[in-house]
Amino acid sequence: MTRLLDTLALRPTDRRPIWVMRQAGRYLPEYLELRSRHAFQDAIRDPKVASEITLQPIRRFGFDGAVIFADIMTPLEAMGVDVTFDPGPRLTPMSLAEIADLPDLDPDRIAHVAETLRLVRREVPEDVTVIGFAGAPTTLLAYLLEGSGSKEYLVLRRAMHEETPELEAAIAKLATSMHAYLGMQIEAGAQVVQLFDSWAGTLPRSILEERVFPAARDTLSDLEAPTIYFAPGAGHALGSMRDVGASGYGVDWRIPIDEAWDQLGPAVAVQGNLDPAVLLTSPDRVHAAVRALIERTAGRPGHIVNLGHGIDRRTPLENVAALVAAVKESS
Amino acid sequence: MTRLLDTLALRPTDRRPIWVMRQAGRYLPEYLELRSRHAFQDAIRDPKVASEITLQPIRRFGFDGAVIFADIMTPLEAMGVDVTFDPGPRLTPMSLAEIADLPDLDPDRIAHVAETLRLVRREVPEDVTVIGFAGAPTTLLAYLLEGSGSKEYLVLRRAMHEETPELEAAIAKLATSMHAYLGMQIEAGAQVVQLFDSWAGTLPRSILEERVFPAARDTLSDLEAPTIYFAPGAGHALGSMRDVGASGYGVDWRIPIDEAWDQLGPAVAVQGNLDPAVLLTSPDRVHAAVRALIERTAGRPGHIVNLGHGIDRRTPLENVAALVAAVKESS
């Protein structure tokens, strides 16, 4: 077992595991160097490049988790959806009926992700945990309906209020496909999978409870690996989020992690929740913030240190090093 | 006294008052018609046009509140800051020290807002309440530091974590100036003022409590009219938000209004919190949503019906009419 797997099983460890969302990304010079030669989607589609990008932050910082380099939109290509990046995803907006009628995910069209996972699993040190991921049905639905990122996702929210049979069918299609995608990742070597529900937080709690969490539960159920569910901005529904049935839950930076844990309940692990903005300050401040964070979860196995959101591309490397050092010198 | 003023004083009324954030805006054909002849900032600067835009939704729908047509960035012009709109605000990003060194707000440079208020106050029916507003220090700071809207306001968040003397001085400057601006609006005829803290919700609760709410309190203290504080997305800090000392608090659409009210405490009024996305559905759904909302606050004076955020420009007029009718036929 690895430190991260033990923590997700609520078993005591010598210290907390640490990884960082978007750790394989634009704050790293070696990533920018590789990306100067490979476009974003080409890098994802080439297992040699994608595995190299996945491994870069492990080599530089010694994170405990290696999260695969891909995008939550990646598997939609294997359902016949054309997506480009600018830098956020762009696609032709679709109706609920069109989404419901998409073909099921074809694993052969996304075999490069499986191959990347196999390469990464072969390369990482034994104590580093390989993490796969997917976008949750609601969040993918948001992009498919709106055609891009949006500040408020009103088209998604309207669809949720209208509660049509097409809505149910569209969500079911995405849940089934992402379930298959995550299963494929686990088979290829992912030891943990995280489900990103990036836009769930724009929805009222009642809809989260009636639609969003059940869809996430369907996506994660009966997978052969521990699971993490992350819905930033959904702090207004932590009390019912455990219905997703994940092994652990990501917590954003808005509320103290111990309070979030109390609301999620004692039977789950928590992941988070440093404000990524702290990593824009100084090593001293990062160090102090890590100590304060760790104090809040002292004496309770089940805490994975991470940010409350993806790392910002402007983050100085020395602050990331300070983050990892502070976690590694703690117990 | 008007229905809205009575409600803010927690006095019983025949029915709940209703107004809608951004009610003088792009979903209205008569607004679009006027705007086809006047650019956004020109319309704000011309009291005849601005008062006409303020009155348009009162005439069409019979709202109980007439919120002045202006922008939260408008008073920054009277502090020497150049702002354009595209359609969101754009300006040259400033440092904390530069913000702290801005001249105090010059009421003469913003006399057009006072004149608009005087015209509106003269024109509205007696039972319609005239509402002024300003942006809260934290939210203005976010724009001044970043130069535009942002998804995550990381520059603001970094500044908040760094806690420098310049931060304190910049916030104090904005609080003093917006206090003066709101005082000027009240003198000119505003019967209620609302403070918009649009980006406070991106901050962790600890910073809201230490910096953001005190700055809002300083801005609102000792004004000669009732006040409303609205920080969408700040549901993670409702329990301490009452420290702002406002008469009432806006509540976004994410959590049930009665639960928000319980957290805010019994001594304040609440305003909200229909999901603006409901207004994109149908009159029947709007009607049902209003009834459910009103049931949640039944028997408690102090509820102003509003949306949980600004009205979307794609909103059908018949749904706004249904909203107002549903409120007016209730008790």
XYZ file of C-alpha atoms in Angstrom:
662
model
C 0.000 0.000 0.000
C 1.048 3.570 -0.597
C 0.683 6.501 1.759
C -2.138 7.888 -0.363
C -4.036 4.592 -0.514
C -3.640 4.095 3.223
C -4.972 7.586 3.862
C -8.011 7.012 1.646
C -8.685 3.870 3.693
C -8.398 5.977 6.888
C -5.368 3.986 8.031
C -2.633 5.814 9.985
C 0.491 6.789 8.015
C 3.939 8.170 8.940
C 2.882 11.530 7.445
C 0.170 12.956 5.214
C 0.424 12.333 1.481
C 0.610 15.372 -0.802
C -0.180 16.073 -4.419
C -1.482 19.178 -6.124
C -4.280 19.612 -8.660
C -2.835 20.686 -12.067
C 0.643 19.802 -10.769
C 1.557 18.734 -14.317
C 1.058 22.164 -15.770
C 2.053 25.633 -16.798
C 3.905 26.736 -13.658
C 6.634 24.198 -14.528
C 9.394 25.330 -16.932
C 9.957 21.772 -18.153
C 6.244 21.530 -18.970
C 6.335 24.796 -20.919
C 9.405 23.549 -22.748
C 7.643 20.345 -23.829
C 4.451 22.210 -24.678
C 6.411 24.598 -26.912
C 6.871 21.567 -29.163
C 3.492 19.823 -28.667
C 0.039 21.406 -28.780
C -2.159 20.698 -25.751
C -4.313 18.010 -27.324
C -1.401 16.459 -29.218
C 0.474 16.144 -25.920
C -2.493 14.338 -24.367
C -2.835 12.019 -27.373
C 0.820 10.968 -27.353
C 1.404 8.582 -24.415
C 5.151 9.263 -24.420
C 4.635 13.001 -24.056
C 1.659 12.693 -21.689
C 3.503 10.289 -19.397
C 6.576 12.505 -19.401
C 4.433 15.511 -18.400
C 2.771 13.400 -15.699
C 6.177 12.477 -14.287
C 7.786 15.936 -14.405
C 6.357 17.206 -11.078
C 7.092 13.873 -9.391
C 10.756 14.155 -10.314
C 11.052 17.804 -9.374
C 9.059 17.848 -6.142
C 8.512 14.270 -4.972
C 4.729 14.424 -4.770
C 3.017 11.305 -3.417
C 0.483 11.187 -6.235
C 1.048 11.253 -10.015
C -2.080 12.562 -11.677
C -2.330 11.662 -15.313
C -1.942 14.483 -17.853
C -5.273 14.751 -19.675
C -8.343 16.970 -19.660
C -11.849 16.292 -18.443
C -12.988 16.905 -22.042
C -10.595 14.243 -23.420
C -13.023 11.298 -23.227
C -15.752 13.241 -25.047
C -13.687 12.799 -28.211
C -14.287 9.079 -27.786
C -18.032 9.849 -27.875
C -17.781 11.710 -31.165
C -17.644 15.262 -29.773
C -15.182 17.694 -31.374
C -13.430 19.793 -28.719
C -10.731 22.414 -29.163
C -8.910 24.456 -26.517
C -8.448 28.232 -26.475
C -7.127 27.738 -23.717
C -10.474 26.637 -22.232
C -12.584 24.062 -24.075
C -14.650 25.148 -27.101
C -17.259 23.074 -28.862
C -20.536 23.504 -30.717
C -23.280 23.759 -28.065
C -25.565 20.741 -28.057
C -29.153 20.154 -26.965
C -30.020 17.718 -24.189
C -31.509 15.353 -26.766
C -28.316 15.458 -28.826
C -26.237 14.717 -25.748
C -28.518 11.831 -24.800
C -28.113 10.457 -28.339
C -24.306 10.546 -28.335
C -22.709 7.161 -28.950
C -21.386 5.398 -25.873
C -17.739 6.035 -25.150
C -15.555 3.901 -27.413
C -12.543 2.722 -25.377
C -10.526 2.168 -28.563
C -10.684 5.882 -29.367
C -9.184 6.725 -26.002
C -6.639 3.909 -25.768
C -3.874 6.543 -25.554
C -4.952 7.405 -21.998
C -4.703 3.763 -20.987
C -1.260 3.577 -22.564
C -0.162 6.742 -20.735
C -1.296 5.204 -17.457
C 0.641 1.999 -18.169
C 3.801 3.995 -18.933
C 3.418 6.134 -15.807
C 2.719 3.166 -13.582
C 5.869 1.491 -14.856
C 8.002 4.596 -14.258
C 6.893 5.977 -10.888
C 8.565 4.956 -7.639
C 6.606 2.311 -5.723
C 5.420 4.718 -3.053
C 3.894 7.138 -5.579
C 0.219 6.566 -6.308
C -1.069 6.865 -9.861
C -4.246 8.956 -10.060
C -6.719 8.883 -12.928
C -9.653 11.231 -13.316
C -12.791 12.191 -15.204
C -15.275 15.036 -15.304
C -18.563 14.456 -13.495
C -21.759 14.253 -15.580
C -23.046 17.672 -14.467
C -19.808 19.430 -15.294
C -19.481 17.794 -18.717
C -23.130 18.616 -19.341
C -22.380 22.268 -18.539
C -19.699 22.428 -21.240
C -21.753 20.492 -23.790
C -24.798 22.742 -23.325
C -22.918 26.042 -23.194
C -20.149 25.260 -25.678
C -17.453 26.718 -23.419
C -16.746 27.770 -19.895
C -19.188 30.322 -18.497
C -19.350 32.434 -15.390
C -22.731 31.311 -14.258
C -23.811 28.305 -16.343
C -27.348 29.589 -16.693
C -28.127 27.200 -19.546
C -27.181 24.294 -17.308
C -29.177 25.736 -14.445
C -32.244 26.290 -16.599
C -32.053 22.707 -17.837
C -31.814 21.485 -14.257
C -34.909 23.478 -13.277
C -36.862 22.204 -16.288
C -36.304 18.566 -15.286
C -37.148 17.051 -18.665
C -36.770 13.370 -19.602
C -34.015 14.505 -22.000
C -32.087 15.905 -19.030
C -32.262 12.572 -17.276
C -31.173 10.738 -20.421
C -28.271 13.122 -21.062
C -26.982 12.756 -17.503
C -27.344 8.982 -17.652
C -25.379 8.882 -20.903
C -22.519 10.858 -19.369
C -22.539 8.849 -16.138
C -22.381 5.528 -17.984
C -19.613 6.734 -20.270
C -17.472 8.241 -17.518
C -17.970 5.107 -15.433
C -16.564 3.087 -18.323
C -13.734 5.587 -18.817
C -12.712 5.420 -15.161
C -12.933 1.635 -15.219
C -10.586 1.606 -18.208
C -8.154 3.864 -16.353
C -8.144 1.593 -13.305
C -7.545 -1.448 -15.475
C -4.603 0.357 -17.092
C -2.962 1.206 -13.780
C -4.755 4.070 -12.023
C -4.753 3.249 -8.308
C -7.120 6.081 -7.356
C -9.592 8.027 -9.506
C -10.885 11.527 -8.919
C -14.167 12.857 -10.268
C -14.094 16.610 -10.958
C -17.447 18.338 -10.605
C -16.079 21.791 -11.321
C -19.384 23.565 -11.936
C -21.660 21.778 -9.494
C -21.140 24.685 -7.098
C -23.225 26.987 -9.298
C -26.335 24.938 -8.516
C -28.744 25.237 -5.590
C -28.441 22.572 -2.939
C -31.786 20.984 -3.806
C -30.604 20.234 -7.340
C -27.264 18.949 -6.095
C -29.115 16.500 -3.906
C -31.688 15.440 -6.460
C -29.579 15.260 -9.617
C -25.909 16.017 -9.273
C -24.780 13.798 -6.412
C -26.808 10.792 -7.658
C -25.191 11.185 -11.098
C -21.747 11.284 -9.493
C -22.622 8.230 -7.413
C -23.665 6.317 -10.526
C -20.377 7.282 -12.172
C -18.252 6.058 -9.273
C -20.190 3.007 -8.125
C -18.576 -0.427 -8.317
C -15.175 0.773 -9.443
C -12.223 -1.358 -8.427
C -10.232 1.467 -6.818
C -10.741 4.167 -4.181
C -12.436 7.314 -5.419
C -12.290 11.055 -4.669
C -15.099 13.482 -5.498
C -14.287 17.178 -5.845
C -16.939 19.860 -6.296
C -15.348 23.258 -5.608
C -17.812 25.921 -4.511
C -20.288 23.298 -3.294
C -19.662 24.009 0.372
C -23.381 24.675 0.706
C -24.094 20.962 0.274
C -21.308 19.195 2.178
C -23.876 17.670 4.536
C -25.366 15.559 1.772
C -22.293 15.164 -0.432
C -21.356 11.852 1.166
C -24.290 10.346 -0.776
C -21.855 10.298 -3.698
C -20.281 7.333 -1.948
C -16.666 8.279 -2.657
C -13.757 7.196 -0.454
C -12.643 10.804 -0.066
C -13.795 14.332 -0.855
C -11.890 17.350 -2.083
C -12.550 20.511 -0.084
C -12.009 23.990 -1.523
C -10.250 26.813 0.329
C -13.342 28.647 1.517
C -14.006 26.924 4.822
C -11.744 25.328 7.445
C -11.026 21.718 6.529
C -11.994 20.308 9.926
C -15.398 21.930 9.680
C -15.864 20.543 6.167
C -14.841 17.109 7.453
C -17.390 17.328 10.263
C -20.078 18.038 7.692
C -18.944 15.278 5.343
C -18.926 12.812 8.197
C -16.236 10.742 9.892
C -16.277 7.755 7.539
C -14.549 9.473 4.622
C -11.134 10.921 3.817
C -10.691 14.613 2.968
C -8.367 16.258 0.475
C -7.316 19.892 0.505
C -7.565 22.730 1.160
C -4.811 25.349 0.940
C -5.814 28.457 -0.965
C -3.817 28.373 -4.253
C -3.311 32.098 -3.684
C -1.111 31.287 -0.684
C 1.311 29.679 -3.148
C 1.678 33.095 -4.782
C 3.092 34.633 -1.584
C 6.367 33.418 -0.023
C 7.923 30.184 1.273
C 7.482 31.410 4.848
C 3.784 32.017 4.394
C 3.360 28.680 2.638
C 5.100 26.958 5.518
C 2.890 28.645 8.099
C -0.251 27.847 6.124
C 0.691 24.165 5.859
C 1.301 23.952 9.602
C -2.037 25.590 10.355
C -3.762 23.221 7.919
C -2.150 20.147 9.430
C -3.052 21.252 12.933
C -6.696 21.343 11.916
C -6.704 17.654 11.054
C -4.276 16.501 13.751
C -4.842 13.032 15.160
C -7.276 11.917 12.453
C -6.055 9.615 9.715
C -7.595 10.407 6.348
C -6.184 13.771 5.293
C -4.541 14.155 1.872
C -2.801 17.533 1.591
C -3.677 19.370 -1.611
C -4.780 22.808 -2.703
C -8.426 23.833 -2.629
C -8.242 24.281 -6.426
C -5.732 23.856 -9.248
C -2.305 25.464 -8.921
C -1.981 28.816 -10.688
C 0.465 29.114 -13.570
C 2.124 32.138 -11.902
C 3.176 30.066 -8.861
C 6.905 30.388 -8.010
C 8.659 27.013 -7.904
C 10.231 27.776 -4.526
C 6.768 28.022 -3.001
C 5.827 24.582 -4.303
C 9.066 23.230 -2.877
C 8.217 24.871 0.458
C 4.780 23.260 0.389
C 6.156 19.772 -0.138
C 8.940 20.267 2.419
C 6.500 21.496 5.045
C 4.311 18.439 4.569
C 7.243 16.033 4.557
C 8.727 17.380 7.772
C 5.394 17.090 9.580
C 3.957 13.903 10.991
C -43.312 54.453 4.948
C -43.122 52.156 1.948
C -43.539 48.403 1.870
C -39.807 48.001 1.320
C -38.817 50.293 4.184
C -41.291 48.598 6.516
C -39.875 45.212 5.595
C -36.308 46.341 6.255
C -37.500 47.499 9.690
C -39.064 44.034 10.229
C -42.540 45.551 10.404
C -45.480 43.513 9.031
C -46.749 44.500 5.560
C -49.772 43.555 3.435
C -47.451 41.565 1.165
C -43.750 41.195 0.473
C -42.023 43.924 -1.553
C -40.331 42.895 -4.797
C -37.564 44.278 -6.940
C -34.946 42.569 -9.066
C -31.217 43.148 -9.327
C -30.303 44.556 -12.800
C -34.037 45.195 -13.402
C -33.047 48.283 -15.417
C -31.165 46.339 -18.023
C -30.719 44.395 -21.194
C -33.716 42.046 -20.956
C -35.972 45.113 -21.493
C -36.693 46.167 -25.116
C -37.169 49.812 -24.073
C -33.753 49.731 -22.403
C -32.123 48.305 -25.531
C -33.860 50.954 -27.587
C -32.469 53.770 -25.409
C -29.034 52.160 -25.287
C -28.952 51.988 -29.084
C -28.684 55.769 -28.920
C -26.536 56.171 -25.753
C -23.356 54.290 -24.846
C -23.367 52.651 -21.409
C -21.294 55.268 -19.606
C -22.938 58.171 -21.443
C -26.321 56.872 -20.305
C -25.113 56.804 -16.696
C -23.651 60.310 -16.974
C -26.847 61.859 -18.350
C -29.400 62.156 -15.497
C -32.317 62.352 -17.948
C -31.338 59.094 -19.627
C -30.282 57.381 -16.403
C -33.498 58.306 -14.620
C -35.571 57.168 -17.588
C -33.773 53.792 -17.564
C -34.321 53.559 -13.801
C -38.041 54.136 -14.272
C -38.601 51.792 -17.228
C -39.007 48.586 -15.198
C -41.198 50.376 -12.642
C -43.616 51.396 -15.380
C -43.662 48.043 -17.086
C -43.788 45.725 -14.069
C -44.697 47.763 -10.997
C -41.694 46.775 -8.885
C -41.651 48.118 -5.316
C -38.071 49.341 -5.562
C -36.451 51.597 -8.186
C -32.729 50.888 -8.250
C -30.706 53.667 -9.769
C -29.095 53.012 -13.154
C -25.330 53.193 -12.602
C -22.409 50.811 -12.205
C -20.351 49.936 -9.148
C -17.343 51.326 -11.058
C -19.060 54.694 -11.646
C -17.772 56.435 -8.479
C -14.171 55.411 -9.224
C -14.212 58.016 -11.991
C -14.696 60.577 -9.236
C -11.459 59.270 -7.710
C -9.496 59.768 -10.907
C -9.663 56.190 -12.216
C -10.309 55.683 -15.939
C -12.758 52.843 -16.511
C -14.201 51.578 -19.778
C -16.723 48.777 -20.356
C -16.384 45.890 -22.787
C -19.069 44.954 -21.564
C -17.373 44.265 -18.206
C -15.153 46.946 -16.658
C -11.605 47.437 -17.985
C -8.913 49.589 -16.430
C -5.152 49.664 -15.989
C -4.311 47.372 -13.045
C -3.046 49.299 -10.021
C -0.850 48.402 -7.071
C -2.132 48.537 -3.506
C 0.007 51.623 -2.868
C -1.439 53.371 -5.919
C -4.962 52.577 -4.756
C -4.203 53.860 -1.268
C -2.865 57.064 -2.834
C -5.946 57.757 -4.953
C -7.580 61.099 -4.219
C -10.679 60.964 -2.070
C -13.932 60.759 -4.002
C -14.873 64.196 -5.331
C -18.691 64.543 -5.053
C -18.684 67.218 -7.756
C -17.370 64.742 -10.298
C -20.278 62.416 -9.593
C -23.035 64.999 -9.194
C -24.884 63.358 -12.102
C -25.761 60.401 -9.889
C -27.258 62.748 -7.288
C -29.221 64.476 -10.021
C -30.490 61.136 -11.365
C -31.666 60.229 -7.874
C -33.491 63.543 -7.505
C -35.256 63.038 -10.839
C -36.220 59.472 -9.998
C -37.447 60.367 -6.543
C -39.662 63.055 -8.068
C -41.104 60.700 -10.668
C -41.781 57.439 -8.843
C -45.124 56.689 -7.198
C -45.088 57.257 -3.438
C -45.107 53.575 -2.583
C -42.010 52.831 -4.677
C -38.721 52.963 -2.777
C -35.671 54.534 -4.390
C -32.568 52.363 -3.994
C -28.993 53.606 -4.326
C -25.931 51.385 -4.316
C -22.161 51.114 -4.293
C -19.529 48.422 -4.639
C -17.955 47.179 -1.427
C -14.251 47.911 -0.842
C -13.139 44.318 -1.433
C -14.972 44.053 -4.733
C -13.690 47.398 -6.024
C -10.214 46.387 -4.884
C -10.546 43.190 -6.924
C -11.222 45.173 -10.106
C -8.538 47.770 -9.400
C -5.867 45.125 -8.763
C -6.797 42.819 -11.639
C -7.869 45.438 -14.177
C -11.008 43.509 -15.141
C -13.309 40.748 -14.022
C -11.575 37.463 -13.327
C -12.737 33.948 -12.613
C -10.827 33.492 -9.409
C -9.404 36.874 -8.333
C -6.076 35.354 -7.359
C -4.348 38.740 -7.257
C -6.919 39.921 -4.737
C -6.578 36.728 -2.751
C -2.794 36.930 -2.706
C -2.988 40.521 -1.463
C -5.378 39.445 1.277
C -3.001 36.694 2.395
C -0.017 39.047 2.397
C -1.739 41.448 4.820
C 0.499 44.437 4.124
C -0.037 47.966 5.478
C -0.736 49.015 1.868
C -3.639 46.564 1.795
C -5.114 48.139 4.877
C -4.658 51.636 3.460
C -6.189 50.708 0.094
C -9.251 49.171 1.748
C -9.625 52.181 4.063
C -9.472 54.536 1.082
C -12.237 52.653 -0.709
C -14.385 52.350 2.422
C -14.162 56.077 3.145
C -14.921 57.016 -0.435
C -17.870 54.654 -0.813
C -19.229 55.809 2.522
C -19.196 59.366 1.186
C -20.719 58.231 -2.110
C -23.587 56.441 -0.368
C -24.143 59.426 1.922
C -24.407 61.640 -1.136
C -26.956 59.274 -2.679
C -29.076 59.290 0.471
C -28.975 63.058 0.612
C -30.136 63.179 -3.006
C -33.100 60.903 -2.417
C -32.039 57.272 -2.048
C -34.234 55.742 0.656
C -32.267 52.497 0.881
C -28.705 51.725 -0.191
C -27.283 48.357 -1.170
C -23.607 47.439 -0.965
C -22.553 44.898 -3.596
C -19.671 42.647 -2.555
C -19.712 40.624 -5.737
C -16.334 38.907 -5.348
C -16.182 38.448 -1.581
C -17.346 34.873 -2.115
C -13.989 33.907 -3.620
C -12.290 34.466 -0.261
C -11.882 32.063 2.647
C -14.102 32.677 5.632
C -11.217 33.755 7.861
C -10.390 36.641 5.513
C -14.049 37.595 5.181
C -14.220 37.882 8.942
C -10.938 39.700 9.418
C -10.964 42.093 6.472
C -13.982 42.025 4.229
C -16.895 42.335 6.631
C -15.182 45.032 8.730
C -14.527 47.052 5.554
C -18.180 46.721 4.574
C -19.213 47.741 8.092
C -17.038 50.856 7.888
C -18.623 51.714 4.548
C -22.173 51.400 5.851
C -21.833 52.760 9.369
C -23.737 55.898 10.357
C -25.641 56.286 7.129
C -29.019 57.983 7.365
C -30.940 55.197 5.591
C -31.439 51.435 5.885
C -28.760 49.325 4.231
C -28.563 45.978 2.427
C -25.342 43.978 2.065
C -25.077 41.423 -0.725
C -22.141 39.059 -1.104
C -23.139 36.283 -3.535
C -21.217 33.062 -3.082
C -20.379 33.924 0.517
C -22.754 31.355 1.976
C -19.773 29.896 3.824
C -19.704 32.930 6.123
C -23.362 33.760 6.777
C -22.876 33.082 10.474
C -20.568 36.066 10.862
C -21.933 38.269 8.084
C -24.239 40.141 10.460
C -21.088 41.870 11.756
C -21.459 44.098 8.719
C -24.300 45.745 10.633
C -26.665 46.137 7.663
C -30.442 46.272 8.017
C -30.845 43.422 5.555
C -28.780 40.870 3.648
C -29.062 39.575 0.113
C -28.988 35.793 -0.166
C -27.943 33.983 -3.336
C -29.852 31.019 -4.812
C -27.611 28.279 -3.481
C -29.234 27.578 -0.127
C -32.821 27.768 1.132
C -33.611 31.295 2.289
C -34.959 30.254 5.680
C -31.743 28.424 6.452
C -29.705 31.468 5.400
C -31.915 33.625 7.608
C -31.345 31.322 10.568
C -27.605 31.716 10.080
C -27.795 35.491 9.662
C -29.879 35.768 12.797
C -33.405 36.962 13.549
C -32.660 40.680 13.881
C -32.132 41.354 10.183
C -34.174 41.366 6.990
C -33.349 39.026 4.091
C -33.551 39.657 0.371
C -33.695 36.980 -2.317
C -33.274 34.308 -3.452
C -34.892 32.921 -6.591
C -32.413 31.370 -8.995
C -32.254 33.753 -12.004
C -32.240 30.581 -14.115
C -35.836 29.916 -13.034
C -36.766 33.102 -14.916
C -35.483 31.416 -18.080
C -38.091 28.635 -17.827
C -41.855 29.342 -17.975
C -44.469 31.454 -16.172
C -45.831 28.331 -14.486
C -42.452 27.361 -13.089
C -41.797 30.933 -11.972
C -45.136 30.967 -10.200
C -44.418 27.707 -8.415
C -40.940 28.848 -7.413
C -42.295 32.100 -5.940
C -44.885 30.214 -3.907
C -42.247 27.826 -2.576
C -39.989 30.755 -1.716
C -42.731 32.633 0.093
C -43.705 29.542 2.040
C -40.168 29.325 3.387
C -40.418 32.735 5.024
C -44.101 32.563 5.978
C -45.106 34.371 9.148
C -41.860 36.338 9.497
C -41.812 40.007 8.531
C -38.552 41.013 6.883
C -38.454 39.253 3.519
C -37.837 41.264 0.341
C -38.433 39.119 -2.742
C -35.612 39.358 -5.262
C -33.427 37.051 -7.328
C -30.316 35.476 -5.880
C -28.280 37.372 -8.515
C -28.858 39.844 -11.353
C -31.509 39.069 -13.956
C -30.135 37.506 -17.146
C -30.494 39.430 -20.410
C -32.159 36.397 -22.053
C -35.084 36.483 -19.589
C -38.524 36.487 -21.318
C -40.668 39.442 -20.249
C -43.642 37.201 -19.525
C -41.616 35.413 -16.848
C -40.817 38.704 -15.113
C -44.505 39.582 -15.239
C -45.326 36.181 -13.733
C -42.799 36.805 -10.956
C -44.319 40.133 -9.991
C -47.885 38.815 -10.262
C -47.102 35.821 -8.060
C -45.664 38.088 -5.371
C -48.514 40.570 -5.584
C -51.224 37.934 -5.253
C -49.567 36.455 -2.159
C -49.812 37.843 1.333
